[in-house]
Coordinates of C-alpha atoms in Angstrom, one line a residue:
X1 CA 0.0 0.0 0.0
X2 CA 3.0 2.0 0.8
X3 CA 6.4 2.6 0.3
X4 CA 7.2 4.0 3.8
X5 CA 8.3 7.2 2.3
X6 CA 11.1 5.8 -0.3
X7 CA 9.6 6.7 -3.7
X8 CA 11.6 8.7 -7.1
X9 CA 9.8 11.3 -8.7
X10 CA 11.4 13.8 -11.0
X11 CA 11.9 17.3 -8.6
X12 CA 9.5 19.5 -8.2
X13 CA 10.1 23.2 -7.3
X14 CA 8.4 24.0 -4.0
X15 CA 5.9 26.5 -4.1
X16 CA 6.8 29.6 -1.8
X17 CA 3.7 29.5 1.4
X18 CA 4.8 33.2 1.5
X19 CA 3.3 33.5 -1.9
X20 CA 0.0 31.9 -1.4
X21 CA -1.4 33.8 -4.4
X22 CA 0.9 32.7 -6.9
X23 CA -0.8 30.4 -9.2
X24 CA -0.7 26.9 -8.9
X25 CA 0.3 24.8 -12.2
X26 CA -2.5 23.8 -14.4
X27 CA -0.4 21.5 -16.8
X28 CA 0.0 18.0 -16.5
X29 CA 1.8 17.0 -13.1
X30 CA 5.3 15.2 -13.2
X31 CA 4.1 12.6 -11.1
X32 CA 1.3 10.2 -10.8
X33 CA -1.1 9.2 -7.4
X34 CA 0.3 6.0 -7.3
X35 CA 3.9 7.8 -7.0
X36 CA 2.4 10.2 -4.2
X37 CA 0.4 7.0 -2.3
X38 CA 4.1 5.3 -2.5
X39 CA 5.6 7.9 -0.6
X40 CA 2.8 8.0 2.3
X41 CA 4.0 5.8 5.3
X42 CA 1.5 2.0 4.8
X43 CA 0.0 2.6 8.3
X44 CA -1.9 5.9 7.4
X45 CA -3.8 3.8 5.6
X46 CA -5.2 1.9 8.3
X47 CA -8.4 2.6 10.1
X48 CA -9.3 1.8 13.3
X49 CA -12.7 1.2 14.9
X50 CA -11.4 1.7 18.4
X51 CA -9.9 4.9 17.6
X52 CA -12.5 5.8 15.1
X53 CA -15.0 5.9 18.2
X54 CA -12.5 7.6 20.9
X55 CA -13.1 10.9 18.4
X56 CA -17.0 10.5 18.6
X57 CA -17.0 9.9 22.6
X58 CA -14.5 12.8 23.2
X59 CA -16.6 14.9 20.8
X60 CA -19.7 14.2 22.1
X61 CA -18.4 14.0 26.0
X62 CA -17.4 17.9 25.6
X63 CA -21.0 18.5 23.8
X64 CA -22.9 17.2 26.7
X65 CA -20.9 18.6 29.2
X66 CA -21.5 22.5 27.6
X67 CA -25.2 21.3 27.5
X68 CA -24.7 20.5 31.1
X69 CA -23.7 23.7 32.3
X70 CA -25.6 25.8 29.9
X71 CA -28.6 24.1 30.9
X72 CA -27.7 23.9 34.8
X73 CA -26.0 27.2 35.6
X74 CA -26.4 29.5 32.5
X75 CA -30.1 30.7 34.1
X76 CA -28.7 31.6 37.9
X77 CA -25.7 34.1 36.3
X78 CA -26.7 37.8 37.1
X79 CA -27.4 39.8 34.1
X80 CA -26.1 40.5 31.9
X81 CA -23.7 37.7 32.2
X82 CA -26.6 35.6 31.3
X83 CA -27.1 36.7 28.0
X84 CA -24.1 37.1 27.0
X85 CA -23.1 33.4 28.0
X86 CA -25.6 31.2 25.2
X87 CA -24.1 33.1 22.6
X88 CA -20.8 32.1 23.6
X89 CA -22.5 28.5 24.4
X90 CA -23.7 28.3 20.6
X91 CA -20.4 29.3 19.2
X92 CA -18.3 26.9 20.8
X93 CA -21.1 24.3 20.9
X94 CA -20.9 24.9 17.3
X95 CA -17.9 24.2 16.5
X96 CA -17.8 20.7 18.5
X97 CA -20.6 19.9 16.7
X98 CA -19.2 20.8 13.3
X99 CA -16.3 17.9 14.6
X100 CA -19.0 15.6 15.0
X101 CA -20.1 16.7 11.5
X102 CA -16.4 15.7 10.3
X103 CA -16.5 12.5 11.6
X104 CA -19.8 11.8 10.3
X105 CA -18.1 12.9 6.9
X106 CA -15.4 10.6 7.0
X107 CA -18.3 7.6 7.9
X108 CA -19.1 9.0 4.1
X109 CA -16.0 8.3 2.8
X110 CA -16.1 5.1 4.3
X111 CA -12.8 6.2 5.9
X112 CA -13.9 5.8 10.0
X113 CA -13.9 1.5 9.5
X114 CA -13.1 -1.6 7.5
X115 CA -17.0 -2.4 7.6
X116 CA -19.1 0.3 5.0
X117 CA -22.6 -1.1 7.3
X118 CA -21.1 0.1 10.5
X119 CA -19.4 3.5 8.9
X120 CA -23.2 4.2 7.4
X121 CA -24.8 3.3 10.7
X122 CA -22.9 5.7 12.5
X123 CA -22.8 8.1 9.7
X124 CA -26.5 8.1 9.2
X125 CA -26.9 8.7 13.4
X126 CA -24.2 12.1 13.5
X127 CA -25.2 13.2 10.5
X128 CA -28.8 12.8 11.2
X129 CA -28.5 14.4 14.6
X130 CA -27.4 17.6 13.2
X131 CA -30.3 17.5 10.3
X132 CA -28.2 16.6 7.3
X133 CA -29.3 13.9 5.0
X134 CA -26.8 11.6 5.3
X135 CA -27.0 9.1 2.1
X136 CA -28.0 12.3 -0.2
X137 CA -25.1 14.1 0.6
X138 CA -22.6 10.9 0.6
X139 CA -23.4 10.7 -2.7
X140 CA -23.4 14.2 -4.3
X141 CA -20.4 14.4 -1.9
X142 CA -18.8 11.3 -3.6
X143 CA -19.3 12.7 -7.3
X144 CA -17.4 16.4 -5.9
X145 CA -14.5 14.5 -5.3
X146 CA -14.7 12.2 -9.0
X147 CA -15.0 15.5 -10.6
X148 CA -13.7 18.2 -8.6
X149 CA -12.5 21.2 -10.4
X150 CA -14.4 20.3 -13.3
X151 CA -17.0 23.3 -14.9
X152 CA -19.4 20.9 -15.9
X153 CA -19.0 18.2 -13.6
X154 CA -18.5 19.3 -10.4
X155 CA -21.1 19.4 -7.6
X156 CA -20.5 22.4 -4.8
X157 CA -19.7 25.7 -5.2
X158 CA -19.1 25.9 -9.4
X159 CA -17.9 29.1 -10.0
X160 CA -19.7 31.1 -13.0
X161 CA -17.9 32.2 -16.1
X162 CA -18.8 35.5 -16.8
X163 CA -21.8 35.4 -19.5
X164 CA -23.6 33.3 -16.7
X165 CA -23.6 35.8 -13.7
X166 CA -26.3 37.8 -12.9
X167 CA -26.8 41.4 -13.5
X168 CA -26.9 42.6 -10.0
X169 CA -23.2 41.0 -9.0
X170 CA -21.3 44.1 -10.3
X171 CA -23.5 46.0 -7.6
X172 CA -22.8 43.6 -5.1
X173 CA -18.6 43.8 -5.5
X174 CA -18.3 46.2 -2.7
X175 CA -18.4 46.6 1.3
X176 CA -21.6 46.6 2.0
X177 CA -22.1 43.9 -0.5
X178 CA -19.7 41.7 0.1
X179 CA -21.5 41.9 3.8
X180 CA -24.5 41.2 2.3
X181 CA -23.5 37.9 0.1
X182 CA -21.0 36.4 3.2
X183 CA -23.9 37.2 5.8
X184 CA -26.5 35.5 3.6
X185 CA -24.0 32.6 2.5
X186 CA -23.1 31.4 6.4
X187 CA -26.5 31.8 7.2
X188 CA -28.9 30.5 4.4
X189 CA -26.0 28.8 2.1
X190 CA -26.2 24.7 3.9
X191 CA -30.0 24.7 3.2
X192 CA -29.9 26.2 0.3
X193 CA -27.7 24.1 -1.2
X194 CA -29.4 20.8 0.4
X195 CA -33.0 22.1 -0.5
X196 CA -32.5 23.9 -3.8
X197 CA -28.9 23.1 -5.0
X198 CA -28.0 26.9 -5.0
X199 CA -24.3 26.5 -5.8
X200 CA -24.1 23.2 -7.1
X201 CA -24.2 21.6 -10.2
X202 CA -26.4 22.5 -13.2
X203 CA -28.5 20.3 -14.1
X204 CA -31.4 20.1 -16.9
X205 CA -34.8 19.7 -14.2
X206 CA -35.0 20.9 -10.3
X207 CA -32.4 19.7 -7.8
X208 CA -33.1 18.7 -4.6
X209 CA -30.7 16.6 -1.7
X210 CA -34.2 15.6 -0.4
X211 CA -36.1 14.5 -3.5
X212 CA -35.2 10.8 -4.0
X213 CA -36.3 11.1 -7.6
X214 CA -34.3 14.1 -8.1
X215 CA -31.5 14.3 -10.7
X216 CA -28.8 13.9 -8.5
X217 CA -29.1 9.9 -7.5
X218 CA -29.7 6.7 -9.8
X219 CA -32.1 4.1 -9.5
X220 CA -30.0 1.9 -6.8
X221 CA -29.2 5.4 -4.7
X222 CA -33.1 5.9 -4.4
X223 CA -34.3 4.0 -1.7
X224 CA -31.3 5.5 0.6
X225 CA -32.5 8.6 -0.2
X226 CA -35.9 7.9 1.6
X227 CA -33.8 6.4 4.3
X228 CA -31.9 9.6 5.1
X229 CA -35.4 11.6 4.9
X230 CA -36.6 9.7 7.0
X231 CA -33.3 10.3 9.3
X232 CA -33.9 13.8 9.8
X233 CA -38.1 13.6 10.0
X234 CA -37.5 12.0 12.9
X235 CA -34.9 14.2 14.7
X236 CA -37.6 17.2 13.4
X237 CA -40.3 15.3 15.3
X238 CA -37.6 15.2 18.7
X239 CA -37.1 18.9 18.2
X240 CA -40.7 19.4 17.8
X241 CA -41.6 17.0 21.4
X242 CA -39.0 18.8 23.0
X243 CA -40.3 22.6 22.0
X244 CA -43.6 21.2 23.6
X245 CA -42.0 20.1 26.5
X246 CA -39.5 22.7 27.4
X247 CA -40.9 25.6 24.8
X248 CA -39.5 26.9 21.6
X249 CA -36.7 28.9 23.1
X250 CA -35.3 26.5 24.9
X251 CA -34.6 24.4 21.8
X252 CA -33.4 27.5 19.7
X253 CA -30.9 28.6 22.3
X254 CA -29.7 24.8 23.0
X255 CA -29.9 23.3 19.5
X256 CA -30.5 26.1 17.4
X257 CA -27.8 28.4 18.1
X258 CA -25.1 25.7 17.5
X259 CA -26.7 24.1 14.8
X260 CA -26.5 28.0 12.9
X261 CA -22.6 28.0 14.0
X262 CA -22.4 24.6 12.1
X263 CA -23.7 25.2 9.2
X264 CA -22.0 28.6 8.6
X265 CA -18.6 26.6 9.3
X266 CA -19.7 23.7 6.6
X267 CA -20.2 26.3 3.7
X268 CA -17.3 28.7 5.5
X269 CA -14.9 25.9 5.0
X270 CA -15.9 24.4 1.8
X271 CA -16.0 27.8 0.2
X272 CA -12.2 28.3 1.3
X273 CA -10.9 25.2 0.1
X274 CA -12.4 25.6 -3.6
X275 CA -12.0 29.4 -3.7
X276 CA -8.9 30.9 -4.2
X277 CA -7.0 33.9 -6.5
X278 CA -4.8 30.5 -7.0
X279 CA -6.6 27.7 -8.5
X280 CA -7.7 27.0 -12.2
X281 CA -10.9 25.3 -13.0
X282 CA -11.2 23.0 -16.0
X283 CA -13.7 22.4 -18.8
X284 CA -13.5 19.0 -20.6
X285 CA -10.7 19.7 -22.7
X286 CA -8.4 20.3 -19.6
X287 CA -9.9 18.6 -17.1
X288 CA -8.3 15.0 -15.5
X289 CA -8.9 13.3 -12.4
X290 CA -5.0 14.3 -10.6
X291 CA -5.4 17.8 -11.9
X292 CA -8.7 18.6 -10.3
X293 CA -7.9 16.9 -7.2
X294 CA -4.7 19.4 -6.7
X295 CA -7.2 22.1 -7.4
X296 CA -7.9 23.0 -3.7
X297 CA -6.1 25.2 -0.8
X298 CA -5.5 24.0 2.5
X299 CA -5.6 26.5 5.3
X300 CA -5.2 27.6 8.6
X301 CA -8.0 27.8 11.4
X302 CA -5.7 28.4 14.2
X303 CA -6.6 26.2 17.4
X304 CA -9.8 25.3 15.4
X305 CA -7.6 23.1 13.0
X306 CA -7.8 20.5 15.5
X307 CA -11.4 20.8 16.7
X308 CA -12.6 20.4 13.7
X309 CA -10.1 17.1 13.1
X310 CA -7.9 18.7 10.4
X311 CA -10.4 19.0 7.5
X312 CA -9.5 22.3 7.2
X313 CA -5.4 22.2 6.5
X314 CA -5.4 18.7 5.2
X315 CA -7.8 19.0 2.3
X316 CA -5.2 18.3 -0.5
X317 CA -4.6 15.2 0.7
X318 CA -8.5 14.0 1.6
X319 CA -8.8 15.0 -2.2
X320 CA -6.0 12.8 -3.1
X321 CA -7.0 10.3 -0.8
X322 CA -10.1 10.5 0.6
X323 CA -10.7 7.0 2.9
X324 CA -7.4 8.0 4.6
X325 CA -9.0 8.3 8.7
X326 CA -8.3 12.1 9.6
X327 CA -6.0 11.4 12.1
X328 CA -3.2 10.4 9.6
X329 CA -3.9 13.3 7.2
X330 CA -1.5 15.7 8.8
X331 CA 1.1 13.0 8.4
X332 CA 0.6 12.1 5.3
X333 CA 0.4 15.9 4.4
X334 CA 3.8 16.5 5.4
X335 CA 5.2 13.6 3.6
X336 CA 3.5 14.3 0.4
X337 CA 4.3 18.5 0.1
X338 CA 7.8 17.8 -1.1
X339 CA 6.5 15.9 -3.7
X340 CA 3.8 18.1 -5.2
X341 CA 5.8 20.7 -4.3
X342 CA 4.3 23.9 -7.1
X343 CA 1.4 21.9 -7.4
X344 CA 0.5 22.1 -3.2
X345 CA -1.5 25.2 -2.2
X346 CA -1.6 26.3 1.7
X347 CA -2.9 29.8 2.4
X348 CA -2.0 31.0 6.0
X349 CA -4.3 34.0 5.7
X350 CA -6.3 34.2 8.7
X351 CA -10.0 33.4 7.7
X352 CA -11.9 36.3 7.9
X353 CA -8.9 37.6 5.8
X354 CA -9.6 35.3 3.2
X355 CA -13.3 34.9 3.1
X356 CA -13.8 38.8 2.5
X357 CA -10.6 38.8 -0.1
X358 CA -11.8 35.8 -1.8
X359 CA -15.5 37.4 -1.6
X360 CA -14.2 40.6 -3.5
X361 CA -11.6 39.0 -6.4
X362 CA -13.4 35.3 -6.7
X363 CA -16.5 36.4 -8.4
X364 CA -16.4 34.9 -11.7
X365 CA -14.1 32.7 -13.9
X366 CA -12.5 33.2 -17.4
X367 CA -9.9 31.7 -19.7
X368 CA -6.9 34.1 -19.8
X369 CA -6.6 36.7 -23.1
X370 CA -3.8 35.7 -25.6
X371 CA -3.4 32.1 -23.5
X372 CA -3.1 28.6 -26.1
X373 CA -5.1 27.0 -22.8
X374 CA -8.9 28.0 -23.4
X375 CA -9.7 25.5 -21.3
X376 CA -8.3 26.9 -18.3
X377 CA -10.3 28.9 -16.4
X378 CA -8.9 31.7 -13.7
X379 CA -11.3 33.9 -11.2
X380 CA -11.4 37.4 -11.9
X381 CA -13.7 40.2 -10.8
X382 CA -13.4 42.8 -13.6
X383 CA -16.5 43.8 -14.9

């Protein structure tokens, strides 16, 4: 599976991290993925069940125990202590629960065990719990990474060229724009996408995560589909029992605040790792598997990298590699970077850094003038 880290490939210049917006190279790599999977040390490879589960225990130990106190002590603080302490509840709540999302991600990849039945069991339950459809989204998930990078193929956040963006984006290129499009994005951008596709894929009839007959799945993928419906119908019903039981705000200030924090983070983070001054998109006549792959940035959440098990500055190699457990990634990372050297993209800009700069010069995509390579596309925002 491995080669321990002993593998020849022809040198690569290394790409300066002080110059994350340097293009990345969009012709054909000097090395293969079974060349970069040589290099990578057997055992990261190897998932565990045992240590699988010590992530969802510790994750969901340190969620209870914040529901403990919030629920236990939060009501006898003297105001305004009080109020100010369930917003700070919901934001860190948030962001353990968003590490609960990740491990219900890699059940997806069918990277938490050997056994797909037990990774789908326990997917379906996490990802359930925080209302995300678990088998609709493994599968659009699954064709984002077959075809990532690719303008007609991909499936989250396709950037426009520029004959196909609307009219109003020029008047939205600006501060209290940009304010407007990131505010409604980490708010309204998860269901969105889930309910109505916004962002996704174009495809030729309505696109919906929820509609088993939509366009998205094939025959076999249908009757999961009801499956993961069904998932989340019945965590709706819980949340409605318990608004009836312990009233409506209980369950917004509990659930509802965190649940907001997650899904800002889920389209926060995916948005970063596919959008970037950097990276080329492809249409058919460019587009291969190993090109599209190296099309995304990792980056740097600070302390958060590790709450959120390292999705966020190890996504180059989950591209590359995507049933490889998180808790090898970062290894694997650092073995690999010498080897892709131009063609690895890390951005240390701090993230609200980056989502407002990416916001203002990400807005549409467009071959270069004068270039032989039509079929690479590079974001601009010139209108």
């Amino acid at each position: 599976m491995g080669a321990g880290g002993r593998v020849s490939v022809p040198p690569v210049h290394k790409k300066s991290e002080a110059d994350p917006l340097k293009r990345v190279p969009h012709s054909k790599p000097p090395f293969t993925l079974s060349q970069i999977k040589k290099a990578i040390p057997p055992h990261c490879f190897q998932r565990s069940v045992l240590r699988s589960f010590s992530y969802v225990v510790y994750d969901l130990s340190l969620a209870f125990l914040l529901y403990y106190v919030a629920t236990n002590y939060f009501h006898i603080l003297p105001q305004p202590l009080s109020s100010f302490a369930w917003p700070i509840y919901g934001f860190v709540q948030g962001c353990i629960l968003t590490g609960v999302w990740v491990i219900a991600h890699e059940c997806g990849h069918h990277a938490f065990s050997d056994y797909q039945l037990l990774d789908d069991i326990v997917g379906l339950i996490l990802h359930s719990s925080l209302l995300v459809p678990y088998f609709s989204w493994k599968y659009s998930h699954r064709r984002h990474h077959s075809n990532t990078g690719s303008l007609e193929r991909d499936e989250v956040f396709v950037p426009k060229q520029k004959s196909g963006i609307r009219w109003y984006s020029k008047y939205l290129n600006n501060p209290p724009g940009r304010v407007l499009t990131l505010t409604v994005t980490l708010t309204l951008g998860w269901p969105l996408y889930l309910a109505f596709n916004v962002s996704g894929r174009s495809y030729n009839r309505f696109a919906c995560h929820y509609d088993p007959y939509g366009p998205i799945y094939s025959d076999r993928e249908r009757l999961q589909i009801f499956l993961s419906d069904a998932g989340v119908l019945a965590v709706l019903y819980g949340l409605y029992r318990l608004a009836l039981a312990k009233g409506l705000a209980w369950v917004l200030c509990v659930y509802g605040g965190p649940l907001l924090v997650v899904n800002a983070f889920l389209v926060l983070i995916t948005f970063l790792q596919h959008t970037h001054p950097s990276l080329p998109h492809y249409d058919s006549s460019e587009w291969d598997w190993l090109k599209g792959a190296l099309a995304t940035v990792d980056r740097d959440y600070g302390i958060l990298n590790k709450v959120l098990h390292n999705i966020t500055d190890t996504h180059v190699a989950h591209h590359l590699f995507s049933t490889m457990p998180h808790y090898h990634a970062m290894e694997a990372t650092k073995t690999i970077k010498p080897i892709l050297g131009e063609y690895y993209q890390f951005d240390g800009t701090p993230v609200y850094k980056a989502a407002w700069r990416e916001a203002k010069e990400c807005v549409y995509v467009e071959p270069d003038e004068g270039n032989q390579s039509k079929g690479v596309f590079w974001y601009n925002n010139k209108f």
